[in-house]
Amino acid sequence: MGVIHDYPVEEWKGGKVHKIRPSVIHLMRGQVFEIDGQNIFAFGGASSHDIDGGILEPDDPYYKQKKKKLDKRRCPYRINHVSWWQQELPSEEEMEEGRRNLAAHDNMVDFIVTHCCASSTQVLLGGSMYTPDIETAYLEEIRQKVKFKKWFFGHYHDNRNVNAEEILLYEQMIRIS
């Protein structure tokens, strides 16, 4: 995918991470971390929802013509391995590892931190504006099975309490306890 996956996988606070620097740590998908006595399930990734024009392949012989046409129409698109990567969505292995790690904690955590949210939560955010996918369906499964206090996510570029348990954070930082 990118440089982040070139870092060695390490164990940190009970879960797998890529340690970029001592103070910069990438929490890997499907891990449960114990931080300050709180169990936190982390699961990153989300489908790009600003790609109405599709995903262009740089080696496509018609790449320049397609790009020019989309640019002229101001239609958003992504370029494979430049501004879009297949790994934005989780693999079956990552989702299964998340299931195993949650089961090892009796499907109970204090907090869930994700980039995206569950399919049913997406409906609350914008009805048909967002399309469910493999990740939102997986997170819906988690939402139904796992007991948690709060769920934080930010993919939808807003700040608001969706309901009593789910909080959309984009430009805010909050202290959790």
mmCIF file of N, CA, C and O in Angstrom, residues 116-160:
data_model
loop_
_atom_site.group_PDB
_atom_site.id
_atom_site.type_symbol
_atom_site.label_atom_id
_atom_site.label_comp_id
_atom_site.label_asym_id
_atom_site.label_seq_id
_atom_site.Cartn_x
_atom_site.Cartn_y
_atom_site.Cartn_z
ATOM 1 N N CYS A 116 -14.557 4.965 9.853
ATOM 2 C CA CYS A 116 -15.912 4.853 9.318
ATOM 3 C C CYS A 116 -16.868 4.495 10.466
ATOM 4 O O CYS A 116 -16.464 4.442 11.618
ATOM 5 N N CYS A 117 -18.127 4.247 10.145
ATOM 6 C CA CYS A 117 -19.085 3.826 11.167
ATOM 7 C C CYS A 117 -19.943 2.689 10.620
ATOM 8 O O CYS A 117 -19.810 2.303 9.464
ATOM 9 N N ALA A 118 -20.821 2.186 11.449
ATOM 10 C CA ALA A 118 -21.708 1.086 11.074
ATOM 11 C C ALA A 118 -22.753 1.562 10.060
ATOM 12 O O ALA A 118 -23.101 2.741 10.009
ATOM 13 N N SER A 119 -23.265 0.621 9.273
ATOM 14 C CA SER A 119 -24.268 0.949 8.240
ATOM 15 C C SER A 119 -25.478 1.673 8.822
ATOM 16 O O SER A 119 -25.946 2.659 8.245
ATOM 17 N N SER A 120 -25.987 1.210 9.953
ATOM 18 C CA SER A 120 -27.172 1.850 10.532
ATOM 19 C C SER A 120 -26.854 3.262 11.013
ATOM 20 O O SER A 120 -27.731 4.141 10.985
ATOM 21 N N THR A 121 -25.637 3.509 11.419
ATOM 22 C CA THR A 121 -25.238 4.857 11.837
ATOM 23 C C THR A 121 -25.122 5.763 10.623
ATOM 24 O O THR A 121 -25.497 6.940 10.691
ATOM 25 N N GLN A 122 -24.640 5.218 9.511
ATOM 26 C CA GLN A 122 -24.574 5.996 8.266
ATOM 27 C C GLN A 122 -25.956 6.517 7.876
ATOM 28 O O GLN A 122 -26.085 7.647 7.424
ATOM 29 N N VAL A 123 -26.962 5.691 8.070
ATOM 30 C CA VAL A 123 -28.333 6.101 7.737
ATOM 31 C C VAL A 123 -28.718 7.332 8.563
ATOM 32 O O VAL A 123 -29.329 8.270 8.046
ATOM 33 N N LEU A 124 -28.331 7.342 9.826
ATOM 34 C CA LEU A 124 -28.633 8.493 10.685
ATOM 35 C C LEU A 124 -27.903 9.754 10.225
ATOM 36 O O LEU A 124 -28.373 10.867 10.440
ATOM 37 N N LEU A 125 -26.752 9.564 9.582
ATOM 38 C CA LEU A 125 -25.939 10.711 9.153
ATOM 39 C C LEU A 125 -26.419 11.334 7.851
ATOM 40 O O LEU A 125 -26.262 12.520 7.643
ATOM 41 N N GLY A 126 -26.944 10.499 6.954
ATOM 42 C CA GLY A 126 -27.305 11.087 5.670
ATOM 43 C C GLY A 126 -28.245 10.254 4.834
ATOM 44 O O GLY A 126 -28.282 10.430 3.624
ATOM 45 N N GLY A 127 -28.953 9.349 5.452
ATOM 46 C CA GLY A 127 -29.906 8.536 4.705
ATOM 47 C C GLY A 127 -29.253 7.810 3.558
ATOM 48 O O GLY A 127 -28.341 7.024 3.747
ATOM 49 N N SER A 128 -29.662 8.122 2.353
ATOM 50 C CA SER A 128 -29.131 7.433 1.174
ATOM 51 C C SER A 128 -27.882 8.110 0.618
ATOM 52 O O SER A 128 -27.381 7.718 -0.434
ATOM 53 N N MET A 129 -27.385 9.101 1.309
ATOM 54 C CA MET A 129 -26.201 9.816 0.836
ATOM 55 C C MET A 129 -24.962 8.923 0.810
ATOM 56 O O MET A 129 -24.077 9.106 -0.023
ATOM 57 N N TYR A 130 -24.893 7.952 1.714
ATOM 58 C CA TYR A 130 -23.744 7.058 1.812
ATOM 59 C C TYR A 130 -24.171 5.634 1.474
ATOM 60 O O TYR A 130 -25.221 5.180 1.897
ATOM 61 N N THR A 131 -23.317 4.938 0.753
ATOM 62 C CA THR A 131 -23.608 3.566 0.341
ATOM 63 C C THR A 131 -22.945 2.593 1.305
ATOM 64 O O THR A 131 -21.742 2.696 1.544
ATOM 65 N N PRO A 132 -23.699 1.637 1.829
ATOM 66 C CA PRO A 132 -23.078 0.605 2.676
ATOM 67 C C PRO A 132 -22.049 -0.194 1.869
ATOM 68 O O PRO A 132 -22.163 -0.334 0.654
ATOM 69 N N ASP A 133 -21.053 -0.697 2.559
ATOM 70 C CA ASP A 133 -20.029 -1.512 1.911
ATOM 71 C C ASP A 133 -19.552 -2.586 2.882
ATOM 72 O O ASP A 133 -20.124 -2.741 3.966
ATOM 73 N N ILE A 134 -18.511 -3.289 2.519
ATOM 74 C CA ILE A 134 -18.022 -4.396 3.352
ATOM 75 C C ILE A 134 -17.605 -3.902 4.740
ATOM 76 O O ILE A 134 -17.831 -4.591 5.737
ATOM 77 N N GLU A 135 -17.040 -2.713 4.816
ATOM 78 C CA GLU A 135 -16.596 -2.218 6.124
ATOM 79 C C GLU A 135 -17.763 -1.747 6.989
ATOM 80 O O GLU A 135 -17.821 -2.061 8.171
ATOM 81 N N THR A 136 -18.699 -1.010 6.420
ATOM 82 C CA THR A 136 -19.828 -0.559 7.234
ATOM 83 C C THR A 136 -20.670 -1.750 7.687
ATOM 84 O O THR A 136 -21.215 -1.737 8.787
ATOM 85 N N ALA A 137 -20.747 -2.790 6.853
ATOM 86 C CA ALA A 137 -21.471 -4.015 7.254
ATOM 87 C C ALA A 137 -20.734 -4.707 8.400
ATOM 88 O O ALA A 137 -21.352 -5.181 9.360
ATOM 89 N N TYR A 138 -19.407 -4.766 8.321
ATOM 90 C CA TYR A 138 -18.607 -5.355 9.397
ATOM 91 C C TYR A 138 -18.787 -4.554 10.690
ATOM 92 O O TYR A 138 -19.003 -5.120 11.764
ATOM 93 N N LEU A 139 -18.731 -3.244 10.580
ATOM 94 C CA LEU A 139 -18.895 -2.409 11.768
ATOM 95 C C LEU A 139 -20.313 -2.514 12.322
ATOM 96 O O LEU A 139 -20.514 -2.408 13.537
ATOM 97 N N GLU A 140 -21.283 -2.762 11.469
ATOM 98 C CA GLU A 140 -22.646 -3.008 11.947
ATOM 99 C C GLU A 140 -22.686 -4.292 12.776
ATOM 100 O O GLU A 140 -23.327 -4.351 13.826
ATOM 101 N N GLU A 141 -21.989 -5.307 12.302
ATOM 102 C CA GLU A 141 -21.883 -6.566 13.066
ATOM 103 C C GLU A 141 -21.276 -6.293 14.443
ATOM 104 O O GLU A 141 -21.776 -6.781 15.462
ATOM 105 N N ILE A 142 -20.216 -5.504 14.480
ATOM 106 C CA ILE A 142 -19.556 -5.139 15.741
ATOM 107 C C ILE A 142 -20.547 -4.376 16.622
ATOM 108 O O ILE A 142 -20.680 -4.648 17.818
ATOM 109 N N ARG A 143 -21.254 -3.432 16.029
ATOM 110 C CA ARG A 143 -22.218 -2.613 16.779
ATOM 111 C C ARG A 143 -23.286 -3.483 17.439
ATOM 112 O O ARG A 143 -23.725 -3.207 18.550
ATOM 113 N N GLN A 144 -23.714 -4.525 16.761
ATOM 114 C CA GLN A 144 -24.757 -5.403 17.287
ATOM 115 C C GLN A 144 -24.237 -6.376 18.350
ATOM 116 O O GLN A 144 -24.966 -6.735 19.266
ATOM 117 N N LYS A 145 -22.963 -6.794 18.241
ATOM 118 C CA LYS A 145 -22.418 -7.839 19.120
ATOM 119 C C LYS A 145 -21.688 -7.319 20.345
ATOM 120 O O LYS A 145 -21.645 -7.983 21.371
ATOM 121 N N VAL A 146 -21.067 -6.170 20.220
ATOM 122 C CA VAL A 146 -20.117 -5.709 21.234
ATOM 123 C C VAL A 146 -20.761 -4.690 22.163
ATOM 124 O O VAL A 146 -21.449 -3.772 21.709
ATOM 125 N N LYS A 147 -20.497 -4.827 23.444
ATOM 126 C CA LYS A 147 -20.925 -3.833 24.432
ATOM 127 C C LYS A 147 -19.798 -2.808 24.553
ATOM 128 O O LYS A 147 -18.633 -3.173 24.712
ATOM 129 N N PHE A 148 -20.154 -1.524 24.480
ATOM 130 C CA PHE A 148 -19.175 -0.442 24.556
ATOM 131 C C PHE A 148 -19.815 0.781 25.182
ATOM 132 O O PHE A 148 -21.032 0.935 25.175
ATOM 133 N N LYS A 149 -18.968 1.678 25.709
ATOM 134 C CA LYS A 149 -19.467 2.922 26.290
ATOM 135 C C LYS A 149 -19.657 3.990 25.211
ATOM 136 O O LYS A 149 -20.701 4.632 25.135
ATOM 137 N N LYS A 150 -18.623 4.196 24.413
ATOM 138 C CA LYS A 150 -18.649 5.224 23.372
ATOM 139 C C LYS A 150 -17.932 4.710 22.132
ATOM 140 O O LYS A 150 -16.965 3.955 22.224
ATOM 141 N N TRP A 151 -18.404 5.195 20.985
ATOM 142 C CA TRP A 151 -17.800 4.871 19.693
ATOM 143 C C TRP A 151 -17.479 6.195 19.015
ATOM 144 O O TRP A 151 -18.364 7.033 18.808
ATOM 145 N N PHE A 152 -16.210 6.404 18.661
ATOM 146 C CA PHE A 152 -15.751 7.631 18.020
ATOM 147 C C PHE A 152 -15.336 7.328 16.580
ATOM 148 O O PHE A 152 -14.647 6.349 16.320
ATOM 149 N N PHE A 153 -15.735 8.188 15.646
ATOM 150 C CA PHE A 153 -15.350 8.037 14.245
ATOM 151 C C PHE A 153 -15.332 9.419 13.598
ATOM 152 O O PHE A 153 -15.885 10.368 14.141
ATOM 153 N N GLY A 154 -14.689 9.563 12.420
ATOM 154 C CA GLY A 154 -14.553 10.899 11.857
ATOM 155 C C GLY A 154 -14.670 11.036 10.357
ATOM 156 O O GLY A 154 -14.589 12.140 9.832
ATOM 157 N N HIS A 155 -14.882 9.965 9.645
ATOM 158 C CA HIS A 155 -14.859 9.946 8.177
ATOM 159 C C HIS A 155 -15.802 10.954 7.521
ATOM 160 O O HIS A 155 -15.583 11.386 6.395
ATOM 161 N N TYR A 156 -16.837 11.382 8.197
ATOM 162 C CA TYR A 156 -17.913 12.147 7.586
ATOM 163 C C TYR A 156 -17.767 13.659 7.746
ATOM 164 O O TYR A 156 -18.708 14.413 7.491
ATOM 165 N N HIS A 157 -16.598 14.096 8.202
ATOM 166 C CA HIS A 157 -16.212 15.508 8.233
ATOM 167 C C HIS A 157 -17.249 16.413 8.905
ATOM 168 O O HIS A 157 -17.697 17.406 8.345
ATOM 169 N N ASP A 158 -17.582 16.061 10.136
ATOM 170 C CA ASP A 158 -18.506 16.850 10.934
ATOM 171 C C ASP A 158 -18.177 16.591 12.403
ATOM 172 O O ASP A 158 -17.395 15.701 12.718
ATOM 173 N N ASN A 159 -18.743 17.357 13.273
ATOM 174 C CA ASN A 159 -18.610 17.160 14.716
ATOM 175 C C ASN A 159 -20.008 17.124 15.299
ATOM 176 O O ASN A 159 -20.720 18.129 15.245
ATOM 177 N N ARG A 160 -20.410 15.953 15.828
ATOM 178 C CA ARG A 160 -21.717 15.890 16.468
ATOM 179 C C ARG A 160 -21.917 14.562 17.186
ATOM 180 O O ARG A 160 -21.323 13.555 16.843
#
